[in-house]
PDB file of C-alpha atoms in Angstrom:
ATOM      1  CA  MET A   1     123.706 116.460 116.477  1.00 47.00           C
ATOM      2  CA  LYS A   2     122.980 112.771 117.016  1.00 49.00           C
ATOM      3  CA  HIS A   3     119.901 112.903 114.790  1.00 58.00           C
ATOM      4  CA  LYS A   4     121.782 114.826 112.103  1.00 64.00           C
ATOM      5  CA  ILE A   5     124.349 112.039 111.887  1.00 66.00           C
ATOM      6  CA  THR A   6     121.625 109.382 111.865  1.00 69.00           C
ATOM      7  CA  SER A   7     119.676 111.123 109.084  1.00 70.00           C
ATOM      8  CA  SER A   8     122.834 111.326 106.977  1.00 76.00           C
ATOM      9  CA  LEU A   9     123.684 107.655 107.412  1.00 83.00           C
ATOM     10  CA  VAL A  10     120.258 105.998 107.314  1.00 86.00           C
ATOM     11  CA  VAL A  11     119.905 105.581 103.527  1.00 88.00           C
ATOM     12  CA  PRO A  12     123.442 104.314 102.775  1.00 89.00           C
ATOM     13  CA  THR A  13     123.349 102.036 105.835  1.00 91.00           C
ATOM     14  CA  LEU A  14     120.120 100.330 104.743  1.00 92.00           C
ATOM     15  CA  LEU A  15     121.463  99.924 101.217  1.00 92.00           C
ATOM     16  CA  ILE A  16     124.778  98.483 102.431  1.00 93.00           C
ATOM     17  CA  LEU A  17     123.106  96.006 104.795  1.00 95.00           C
ATOM     18  CA  THR A  18     120.664  94.737 102.174  1.00 95.00           C
ATOM     19  CA  GLY A  19     123.513  94.674  99.648  1.00 94.00           C
ATOM     20  CA  ILE A  20     125.594  92.455 101.947  1.00 95.00           C
ATOM     21  CA  PHE A  21     122.625  90.140 102.496  1.00 95.00           C
ATOM     22  CA  SER A  22     122.051  89.924  98.731  1.00 95.00           C
ATOM     23  CA  TYR A  23     125.762  89.230  98.098  1.00 94.00           C
ATOM     24  CA  LEU A  24     125.755  86.404 100.663  1.00 96.00           C
ATOM     25  CA  THR A  25     122.639  85.006  99.019  1.00 95.00           C
ATOM     26  CA  LEU A  26     124.387  84.737  95.651  1.00 94.00           C
ATOM     27  CA  GLN A  27     127.575  83.331  97.191  1.00 94.00           C
ATOM     28  CA  ASN A  28     125.781  80.657  99.203  1.00 95.00           C
ATOM     29  CA  ASN A  29     122.950  79.867  96.759  1.00 93.00           C
ATOM     30  CA  TRP A  30     120.283  80.723  99.305  1.00 94.00           C
ATOM     31  CA  ASN A  31     116.637  80.564  98.286  1.00 93.00           C
ATOM     32  CA  PHE A  32     115.730  83.781  96.430  1.00 91.00           C
ATOM     33  CA  GLU A  33     112.098  83.816  97.569  1.00 90.00           C
ATOM     34  CA  ILE A  34     112.927  83.392 101.257  1.00 93.00           C
ATOM     35  CA  VAL A  35     115.692  86.005 101.098  1.00 93.00           C
ATOM     36  CA  SER A  36     113.453  88.481  99.246  1.00 92.00           C
ATOM     37  CA  PHE A  37     110.790  88.152 101.931  1.00 93.00           C
ATOM     38  CA  SER A  38     113.408  88.449 104.688  1.00 95.00           C
ATOM     39  CA  ILE A  39     114.834  91.647 103.177  1.00 94.00           C
ATOM     40  CA  PHE A  40     111.321  93.033 102.824  1.00 93.00           C
ATOM     41  CA  LEU A  41     110.657  92.402 106.540  1.00 94.00           C
ATOM     42  CA  PHE A  42     114.032  93.860 107.514  1.00 95.00           C
ATOM     43  CA  THR A  43     113.306  97.003 105.472  1.00 95.00           C
ATOM     44  CA  LEU A  44     109.812  97.245 106.947  1.00 94.00           C
ATOM     45  CA  PHE A  45     110.904  97.081 110.571  1.00 95.00           C
ATOM     46  CA  SER A  46     113.946  99.315 110.006  1.00 94.00           C
ATOM     47  CA  ILE A  47     111.818 102.069 108.472  1.00 94.00           C
ATOM     48  CA  LEU A  48     109.085 101.793 111.119  1.00 94.00           C
ATOM     49  CA  ILE A  49     111.724 102.202 113.845  1.00 94.00           C
ATOM     50  CA  LEU A  50     113.436 105.096 112.055  1.00 93.00           C
ATOM     51  CA  GLU A  51     110.096 106.848 111.525  1.00 94.00           C
ATOM     52  CA  ARG A  52     109.748 106.936 115.315  1.00 92.00           C
ATOM     53  CA  ILE A  53     113.352 107.996 115.989  1.00 91.00           C
ATOM     54  CA  ILE A  54     113.900 110.635 113.282  1.00 92.00           C
ATOM     55  CA  PRO A  55     110.523 111.523 111.741  1.00 93.00           C
ATOM     56  CA  LEU A  56     110.562 114.270 109.147  1.00 93.00           C
ATOM     57  CA  LYS A  57     107.091 115.427 110.189  1.00 94.00           C
ATOM     58  CA  LYS A  58     105.412 114.186 113.380  1.00 91.00           C
ATOM     59  CA  GLU A  59     101.984 114.762 111.853  1.00 93.00           C
ATOM     60  CA  TRP A  60     102.821 112.202 109.149  1.00 94.00           C
ATOM     61  CA  LYS A  61     102.765 109.277 111.560  1.00 90.00           C
ATOM     62  CA  PRO A  62     100.373 106.436 110.578  1.00 87.00           C
ATOM     63  CA  ASN A  63      96.745 107.282 111.158  1.00 82.00           C
ATOM     64  CA  LYS A  64      94.731 104.598 112.944  1.00 81.00           C
ATOM     65  CA  GLN A  65      91.595 105.671 111.079  1.00 81.00           C
ATOM     66  CA  GLU A  66      93.312 104.930 107.737  1.00 84.00           C
ATOM     67  CA  LEU A  67      95.079 101.740 108.838  1.00 87.00           C
ATOM     68  CA  TRP A  68      92.454  99.405 107.396  1.00 90.00           C
ATOM     69  CA  THR A  69      92.709 101.197 104.043  1.00 91.00           C
ATOM     70  CA  ASP A  70      96.518 100.911 104.272  1.00 92.00           C
ATOM     71  CA  ILE A  71      96.204  97.151 104.788  1.00 91.00           C
ATOM     72  CA  LYS A  72      93.775  96.746 101.875  1.00 91.00           C
ATOM     73  CA  HIS A  73      96.123  98.585  99.553  1.00 92.00           C
ATOM     74  CA  PHE A  74      99.066  96.493 100.706  1.00 92.00           C
ATOM     75  CA  ILE A  75      97.342  93.114 100.317  1.00 90.00           C
ATOM     76  CA  PHE A  76      95.021  93.607  97.360  1.00 87.00           C
ATOM     77  CA  SER A  77      96.633  96.382  95.361  1.00 86.00           C
ATOM     78  CA  THR A  78     100.352  95.937  95.915  1.00 86.00           C
ATOM     79  CA  ALA A  79     101.070  92.291  96.720  1.00 84.00           C
ATOM     80  CA  ILE A  80      98.591  90.574  94.405  1.00 85.00           C
ATOM     81  CA  PHE A  81      98.951  92.794  91.344  1.00 87.00           C
ATOM     82  CA  ASP A  82     102.732  93.036  91.648  1.00 88.00           C
ATOM     83  CA  ALA A  83     102.844  89.226  91.508  1.00 83.00           C
ATOM     84  CA  PHE A  84     100.344  89.245  88.623  1.00 82.00           C
ATOM     85  CA  GLY A  85     102.505  91.693  86.674  1.00 84.00           C
ATOM     86  CA  LYS A  86     105.589  89.511  87.150  1.00 80.00           C
ATOM     87  CA  MET A  87     103.695  86.387  86.152  1.00 82.00           C
ATOM     88  CA  LEU A  88     102.314  87.938  82.971  1.00 84.00           C
ATOM     89  CA  ALA A  89     105.695  89.423  82.034  1.00 82.00           C
ATOM     90  CA  LEU A  90     107.372  86.039  82.483  1.00 77.00           C
ATOM     91  CA  SER A  91     104.629  84.253  80.527  1.00 83.00           C
ATOM     92  CA  LEU A  92     104.906  86.715  77.643  1.00 79.00           C
ATOM     93  CA  VAL A  93     108.686  86.445  77.491  1.00 76.00           C
ATOM     94  CA  ILE A  94     108.630  82.639  77.601  1.00 71.00           C
ATOM     95  CA  TYR A  95     106.106  82.627  74.752  1.00 74.00           C
ATOM     96  CA  LEU A  96     108.158  85.070  72.656  1.00 74.00           C
ATOM     97  CA  GLN A  97     111.344  83.110  73.277  1.00 67.00           C
ATOM     98  CA  GLU A  98     109.684  79.905  72.161  1.00 67.00           C
ATOM     99  CA  LYS A  99     108.153  81.436  69.041  1.00 68.00           C
ATOM    100  CA  ILE A 100     110.353  84.343  67.946  1.00 69.00           C
ATOM    101  CA  ILE A 101     113.329  85.351  70.066  1.00 63.00           C
ATOM    102  CA  THR A 102     116.464  83.424  70.960  1.00 62.00           C
ATOM    103  CA  THR A 103     117.994  84.090  74.378  1.00 61.00           C
ATOM    104  CA  THR A 104     121.417  85.724  74.259  1.00 63.00           C
ATOM    105  CA  ASN A 105     124.455  85.154  76.492  1.00 71.00           C
ATOM    106  CA  PHE A 106     125.823  88.628  75.748  1.00 78.00           C
ATOM    107  CA  TRP A 107     125.454  89.855  79.344  1.00 81.00           C
ATOM    108  CA  ASN A 108     127.746  87.119  80.637  1.00 81.00           C
ATOM    109  CA  SER A 109     130.672  88.831  78.899  1.00 84.00           C
ATOM    110  CA  LEU A 110     130.258  92.016  80.960  1.00 90.00           C
ATOM    111  CA  PRO A 111     131.362  92.617  84.562  1.00 93.00           C
ATOM    112  CA  PHE A 112     128.610  91.615  86.993  1.00 93.00           C
ATOM    113  CA  LEU A 113     128.277  95.108  88.496  1.00 94.00           C
ATOM    114  CA  ALA A 114     127.981  96.715  85.057  1.00 95.00           C
ATOM    115  CA  THR A 115     125.284  94.211  84.092  1.00 95.00           C
ATOM    116  CA  TYR A 116     123.392  94.943  87.312  1.00 95.00           C
ATOM    117  CA  ILE A 117     123.462  98.714  86.670  1.00 95.00           C
ATOM    118  CA  ILE A 118     122.412  98.341  83.018  1.00 96.00           C
ATOM    119  CA  ALA A 119     119.546  96.007  83.950  1.00 95.00           C
ATOM    120  CA  ASN A 120     118.252  98.505  86.509  1.00 96.00           C
ATOM    121  CA  LEU A 121     118.407 101.414  84.075  1.00 96.00           C
ATOM    122  CA  ILE A 122     116.651  99.420  81.344  1.00 96.00           C
ATOM    123  CA  GLY A 123     114.028  98.251  83.823  1.00 96.00           C
ATOM    124  CA  GLU A 124     113.414 101.834  84.942  1.00 97.00           C
ATOM    125  CA  PHE A 125     112.974 103.369  81.489  1.00 97.00           C
ATOM    126  CA  LEU A 126     109.429 102.311  80.554  1.00 96.00           C
ATOM    127  CA  PRO A 127     108.045 102.845  84.093  1.00 96.00           C
ATOM    128  CA  TYR A 128     109.629 106.321  84.012  1.00 97.00           C
ATOM    129  CA  LEU A 129     107.832 107.151  80.743  1.00 95.00           C
ATOM    130  CA  TYR A 130     104.564 105.678  81.978  1.00 95.00           C
ATOM    131  CA  HIS A 131     104.851 107.603  85.239  1.00 95.00           C
ATOM    132  CA  ARG A 132     105.635 110.862  83.474  1.00 94.00           C
ATOM    133  CA  ILE A 133     102.728 110.485  81.027  1.00 91.00           C
ATOM    134  CA  SER A 134     100.413 109.676  83.949  1.00 92.00           C
ATOM    135  CA  HIS A 135     101.104 113.125  85.390  1.00 89.00           C
ATOM    136  CA  LYS A 136     100.170 114.991  82.226  1.00 75.00           C
ATOM    137  CA  GLY A 137      96.471 114.822  83.020  1.00 63.00           C
ATOM    138  CA  ASN A 138      95.558 116.306  79.642  1.00 63.00           C
ATOM    139  CA  THR A 139      91.768 116.634  79.722  1.00 63.00           C
ATOM    140  CA  LYS A 140      91.711 116.615  75.908  1.00 68.00           C
ATOM    141  CA  SER A 141      93.367 113.204  75.828  1.00 70.00           C
ATOM    142  CA  TYR A 142      91.270 110.319  77.134  1.00 76.00           C
ATOM    143  CA  VAL A 143      94.311 108.057  77.625  1.00 79.00           C
ATOM    144  CA  SER A 144      96.361 110.721  79.405  1.00 78.00           C
ATOM    145  CA  PHE A 145      93.554 111.632  81.751  1.00 84.00           C
ATOM    146  CA  LEU A 146      92.649 108.010  82.457  1.00 88.00           C
ATOM    147  CA  LEU A 147      96.262 107.315  83.418  1.00 91.00           C
ATOM    148  CA  TRP A 148      96.218 110.294  85.789  1.00 90.00           C
ATOM    149  CA  LYS A 149      93.002 109.115  87.441  1.00 90.00           C
ATOM    150  CA  ILE A 150      94.601 105.713  87.968  1.00 93.00           C
ATOM    151  CA  HIS A 151      97.818 107.201  89.305  1.00 94.00           C
ATOM    152  CA  SER A 152      96.124 109.906  91.380  1.00 92.00           C
ATOM    153  CA  ILE A 153      95.219 107.273  93.990  1.00 94.00           C
ATOM    154  CA  HIS A 154      98.906 107.151  94.920  1.00 95.00           C
ATOM    155  CA  HIS A 155      98.872 110.911  95.490  1.00 95.00           C
ATOM    156  CA  LEU A 156      95.706 111.117  97.595  1.00 93.00           C
ATOM    157  CA  PRO A 157      97.451 110.825 100.996  1.00 93.00           C
ATOM    158  CA  THR A 158      98.345 114.108 102.659  1.00 93.00           C
ATOM    159  CA  SER A 159     101.175 112.404 104.537  1.00 94.00           C
ATOM    160  CA  LEU A 160     103.996 110.051 103.596  1.00 95.00           C
ATOM    161  CA  ASN A 161     105.265 107.048 105.551  1.00 95.00           C
ATOM    162  CA  TRP A 162     105.937 103.337 105.077  1.00 94.00           C
ATOM    163  CA  PHE A 163     102.236 102.496 104.784  1.00 93.00           C
ATOM    164  CA  LYS A 164     101.555 105.112 102.116  1.00 93.00           C
ATOM    165  CA  THR A 165     104.034 103.423  99.741  1.00 93.00           C
ATOM    166  CA  ASN A 166     101.314 100.857  99.133  1.00 93.00           C
ATOM    167  CA  TRP A 167      98.601 103.373  98.256  1.00 93.00           C
ATOM    168  CA  ILE A 168      98.554 102.587  94.583  1.00 93.00           C
ATOM    169  CA  HIS A 169      95.839 101.485  92.200  1.00 93.00           C
ATOM    170  CA  PRO A 170      96.072  97.792  91.135  1.00 92.00           C
ATOM    171  CA  ILE A 171      96.327  98.798  87.455  1.00 92.00           C
ATOM    172  CA  ASN A 172      99.152 101.182  88.352  1.00 94.00           C
ATOM    173  CA  ILE A 173     101.202  98.559  90.224  1.00 92.00           C
ATOM    174  CA  PHE A 174     100.536  95.984  87.509  1.00 92.00           C
ATOM    175  CA  LEU A 175     101.778  98.287  84.740  1.00 92.00           C
ATOM    176  CA  ASN A 176     104.809  99.356  86.797  1.00 93.00           C
ATOM    177  CA  THR A 177     105.829  95.747  87.341  1.00 92.00           C
ATOM    178  CA  PHE A 178     105.008  94.532  83.833  1.00 92.00           C
ATOM    179  CA  LEU A 179     106.843  97.402  82.129  1.00 93.00           C
ATOM    180  CA  LYS A 180     109.857  96.922  84.398  1.00 93.00           C
ATOM    181  CA  MET A 181     110.200  93.138  84.204  1.00 91.00           C
ATOM    182  CA  THR A 182     109.342  92.463  80.565  1.00 91.00           C
ATOM    183  CA  PRO A 183     112.384  94.238  79.009  1.00 91.00           C
ATOM    184  CA  ILE A 184     114.955  92.724  81.370  1.00 91.00           C
ATOM    185  CA  LEU A 185     113.464  89.247  80.982  1.00 87.00           C
ATOM    186  CA  LEU A 186     113.255  89.659  77.214  1.00 87.00           C
ATOM    187  CA  LEU A 187     116.874  90.785  76.985  1.00 89.00           C
ATOM    188  CA  GLY A 188     118.054  87.637  78.732  1.00 86.00           C
ATOM    189  CA  PHE A 189     119.479  88.930  82.004  1.00 89.00           C
ATOM    190  CA  SER A 190     120.416  86.167  84.437  1.00 88.00           C
ATOM    191  CA  GLN A 191     118.278  84.968  87.321  1.00 89.00           C
ATOM    192  CA  GLU A 192     120.772  86.486  89.752  1.00 92.00           C
ATOM    193  CA  ILE A 193     120.535  89.917  88.133  1.00 92.00           C
ATOM    194  CA  ILE A 194     116.742  89.817  88.099  1.00 91.00           C
ATOM    195  CA  PHE A 195     116.769  88.858  91.788  1.00 92.00           C
ATOM    196  CA  LEU A 196     118.979  91.865  92.595  1.00 94.00           C
ATOM    197  CA  VAL A 197     116.835  94.214  90.506  1.00 94.00           C
ATOM    198  CA  GLY A 198     113.771  93.066  92.454  1.00 92.00           C
ATOM    199  CA  ILE A 199     115.496  93.528  95.813  1.00 93.00           C
ATOM    200  CA  THR A 200     116.702  96.995  94.824  1.00 95.00           C
ATOM    201  CA  HIS A 201     113.186  97.988  93.795  1.00 94.00           C
ATOM    202  CA  VAL A 202     111.594  96.860  97.066  1.00 92.00           C
ATOM    203  CA  VAL A 203     114.173  98.495  99.331  1.00 94.00           C
ATOM    204  CA  ILE A 204     114.350 101.858  97.558  1.00 95.00           C
ATOM    205  CA  ALA A 205     110.588 102.099  96.916  1.00 95.00           C
ATOM    206  CA  TYR A 206     109.865 101.858 100.640  1.00 95.00           C
ATOM    207  CA  ILE A 207     112.789 104.038 101.698  1.00 95.00           C
ATOM    208  CA  SER A 208     111.738 106.795  99.281  1.00 95.00           C
ATOM    209  CA  HIS A 209     108.290 107.138 100.853  1.00 96.00           C
ATOM    210  CA  ALA A 210     109.489 106.898 104.466  1.00 95.00           C
ATOM    211  CA  ASN A 211     108.770 109.660 106.952  1.00 96.00           C
ATOM    212  CA  ILE A 212     112.416 110.016 107.966  1.00 94.00           C
ATOM    213  CA  GLN A 213     114.786 112.957 108.050  1.00 90.00           C
ATOM    214  CA  THR A 214     117.368 112.959 105.282  1.00 87.00           C
ATOM    215  CA  LYS A 215     119.622 115.705 103.991  1.00 84.00           C
ATOM    216  CA  LYS A 216     120.286 116.908 100.458  1.00 87.00           C
ATOM    217  CA  SER A 217     123.358 114.929  99.372  1.00 88.00           C
ATOM    218  CA  PHE A 218     125.059 113.171  96.465  1.00 90.00           C
ATOM    219  CA  TRP A 219     122.875 110.117  97.203  1.00 93.00           C
ATOM    220  CA  ASP A 220     119.999 112.091  95.679  1.00 95.00           C
ATOM    221  CA  TYR A 221     121.714 111.748  92.288  1.00 96.00           C
ATOM    222  CA  LEU A 222     122.255 107.999  92.601  1.00 95.00           C
ATOM    223  CA  ILE A 223     118.971 106.659  93.952  1.00 95.00           C
ATOM    224  CA  VAL A 224     115.472 107.947  94.644  1.00 96.00           C
ATOM    225  CA  THR A 225     115.803 109.076  98.256  1.00 95.00           C
ATOM    226  CA  PRO A 226     113.060 110.405 100.555  1.00 95.00           C
ATOM    227  CA  GLN A 227     114.583 113.848  99.953  1.00 94.00           C
ATOM    228  CA  ILE A 228     113.713 113.900  96.238  1.00 96.00           C
ATOM    229  CA  HIS A 229     110.667 111.626  96.187  1.00 97.00           C
ATOM    230  CA  HIS A 230     108.816 113.690  98.763  1.00 97.00           C
ATOM    231  CA  PHE A 231     109.010 116.569  96.286  1.00 96.00           C
ATOM    232  CA  HIS A 232     107.340 114.346  93.672  1.00 97.00           C
ATOM    233  CA  HIS A 233     104.285 114.264  95.962  1.00 97.00           C
ATOM    234  CA  SER A 234     104.331 118.040  96.487  1.00 96.00           C
ATOM    235  CA  LYS A 235     101.204 120.123  95.940  1.00 93.00           C
ATOM    236  CA  LYS A 236     103.421 122.680  94.201  1.00 93.00           C
ATOM    237  CA  LEU A 237     103.516 121.655  90.545  1.00 90.00           C
ATOM    238  CA  GLU A 238     106.978 123.111  90.011  1.00 93.00           C
ATOM    239  CA  GLU A 239     108.291 120.640  92.632  1.00 94.00           C
ATOM    240  CA  ALA A 240     106.203 117.627  91.598  1.00 94.00           C
ATOM    241  CA  LYS A 241     108.791 116.125  89.254  1.00 95.00           C
ATOM    242  CA  ASN A 242     111.222 113.199  89.789  1.00 97.00           C
ATOM    243  CA  PHE A 243     109.286 110.484  87.944  1.00 97.00           C
ATOM    244  CA  GLY A 244     111.898 107.771  88.431  1.00 96.00           C
ATOM    245  CA  ASN A 245     110.780 105.134  90.926  1.00 94.00           C
ATOM    246  CA  ILE A 246     114.191 103.777  91.927  1.00 94.00           C
ATOM    247  CA  PHE A 247     116.915 105.769  90.164  1.00 96.00           C
ATOM    248  CA  PRO A 248     116.904 109.443  89.103  1.00 97.00           C
ATOM    249  CA  PHE A 249     119.009 108.707  85.993  1.00 97.00           C
ATOM    250  CA  TRP A 250     116.222 109.258  83.436  1.00 97.00           C
ATOM    251  CA  ASP A 251     114.986 112.354  85.296  1.00 97.00           C
ATOM    252  CA  ILE A 252     118.454 113.879  85.151  1.00 97.00           C
ATOM    253  CA  LEU A 253     118.835 112.922  81.491  1.00 97.00           C
ATOM    254  CA  PHE A 254     115.441 114.278  80.389  1.00 97.00           C
ATOM    255  CA  GLY A 255     115.349 117.365  82.609  1.00 96.00           C
ATOM    256  CA  THR A 256     112.621 116.288  85.052  1.00 96.00           C
ATOM    257  CA  TYR A 257     114.871 116.173  88.113  1.00 97.00           C
ATOM    258  CA  TYR A 258     114.095 118.474  91.042  1.00 97.00           C
ATOM    259  CA  ASN A 259     115.829 118.977  94.361  1.00 96.00           C
ATOM    260  CA  ARG A 260     116.540 121.721  96.873  1.00 93.00           C
ATOM    261  CA  LYS A 261     117.531 122.130 100.483  1.00 92.00           C
ATOM    262  CA  GLY A 262     114.752 121.698 102.983  1.00 91.00           C
ATOM    263  CA  ALA A 263     111.656 119.545 103.054  1.00 93.00           C
ATOM    264  CA  VAL A 264     108.422 119.537 101.103  1.00 95.00           C
ATOM    265  CA  ALA A 265     105.682 121.669 102.653  1.00 93.00           C
ATOM    266  CA  GLU A 266     102.506 119.820 101.669  1.00 95.00           C
ATOM    267  CA  VAL A 267     101.814 116.612  99.777  1.00 95.00           C
ATOM    268  CA  GLY A 268      98.658 115.345  98.094  1.00 93.00           C
ATOM    269  CA  VAL A 269      96.452 116.219  95.123  1.00 90.00           C
ATOM    270  CA  ILE A 270      95.355 119.753  94.314  1.00 83.00           C
ATOM    271  CA  LYS A 271      91.653 120.160  95.013  1.00 77.00           C
ATOM    272  CA  ASN A 272      89.179 122.830  94.025  1.00 66.00           C
ATOM    273  CA  TYR A 273      85.403 123.177  93.789  1.00 57.00           C
ATOM    274  CA  LYS A 274      85.280 120.793  90.804  1.00 65.00           C
ATOM    275  CA  THR A 275      87.183 117.946  92.380  1.00 70.00           C
ATOM    276  CA  ASN A 276      85.593 114.791  93.701  1.00 81.00           C
ATOM    277  CA  TYR A 277      88.528 112.555  94.511  1.00 87.00           C
ATOM    278  CA  PRO A 278      87.555 109.607  96.736  1.00 87.00           C
ATOM    279  CA  LYS A 279      88.114 110.053 100.448  1.00 85.00           C
ATOM    280  CA  ASP A 280      90.980 108.405 102.318  1.00 80.00           C
ATOM    281  CA  LYS A 281      88.899 105.583 103.787  1.00 84.00           C
ATOM    282  CA  GLU A 282      86.924 104.827 100.603  1.00 87.00           C
ATOM    283  CA  TYR A 283      89.074 101.970  99.285  1.00 91.00           C
ATOM    284  CA  PHE A 284      86.563 100.557  96.809  1.00 91.00           C
ATOM    285  CA  LYS A 285      85.694 104.003  95.484  1.00 91.00           C
ATOM    286  CA  GLN A 286      89.415 104.498  94.930  1.00 92.00           C
ATOM    287  CA  LEU A 287      89.500 101.289  92.869  1.00 91.00           C
ATOM    288  CA  LEU A 288      86.519 102.373  90.758  1.00 91.00           C
ATOM    289  CA  PHE A 289      87.505 106.029  90.532  1.00 90.00           C
ATOM    290  CA  PRO A 290      89.187 105.839  87.062  1.00 88.00           C
ATOM    291  CA  ILE A 291      86.040 104.456  85.410  1.00 85.00           C
ATOM    292  CA  THR A 292      83.241 106.056  87.444  1.00 80.00           C
ATOM    293  CA  THR A 293      84.263 109.689  87.040  1.00 71.00           C
ATOM    294  CA  THR A 294      84.370 112.119  84.161  1.00 65.00           C
ATOM    295  CA  LYS A 295      87.103 114.592  83.350  1.00 60.00           C
ATOM    296  CA  GLU A 296      85.334 117.197  85.498  1.00 60.00           C
ATOM    297  CA  CYS A 297      86.421 115.194  88.546  1.00 61.00           C
ATOM    298  CA  CYS A 298      89.868 116.718  88.831  1.00 62.00           C
ATOM    299  CA  GLU A 299      90.503 119.508  86.384  1.00 56.00           C
TER     300      GLU A 299
END
């Protein structure tokens, strides 16, 4: 009974606590960079503790043999290329504003909460499309199949937990960040809104991959919870939907939303006699996989 209550409250509690911290940051003009890092650490330790208290699957606990690969993905794939994507997006927008576009103050006329929601939905749209196209894996389309090979690295793990959030190809994380940040920067959203969008992304991205028990609830229609994102990693193609990274809005709108009671059975990529996906500990082969393999790799 105790664990049932905990699993029902864990997602809203983490969101409320980080929301309060973010609100205090705006009210007191605290340093955005320091607060962002603090919220990241708070989310990290909270999830690691919860994964020990209410794990969804005990066999999904971090594997010591894969830990070095986890660290490489976190440092080299996630951290560096996320920052690179933000830098390039900002550079492009500054250039366009200087040469072509004039910044608008339109968003200042809207309620702050409405602006925050709109910014998140706009920021999610292009990553949603990119993510959905990446799953097509059309062997007759070079672009489609290349995008799948890049994205497939994120689906290689056969377990989900905090560490596996970071299993993502550098090109994948760069495009996610660039496609998310460029529109909201270009449309002139305030620094405060962009800060909140970034915080929301970090918190929900790590929560959604966590190995924690959650129940099917109305939260699944508001944010990308572990409940619905675990299905995205399912080996059953009819369950492997939910392409939104942070919010399920575009999935619901375009009919790619999936949810049911219960938990996913197995996660990972579908393998057969033709497949030659890189192994879990082969970090550099994972980086080179999109360009060193032919379409026969994963039909």
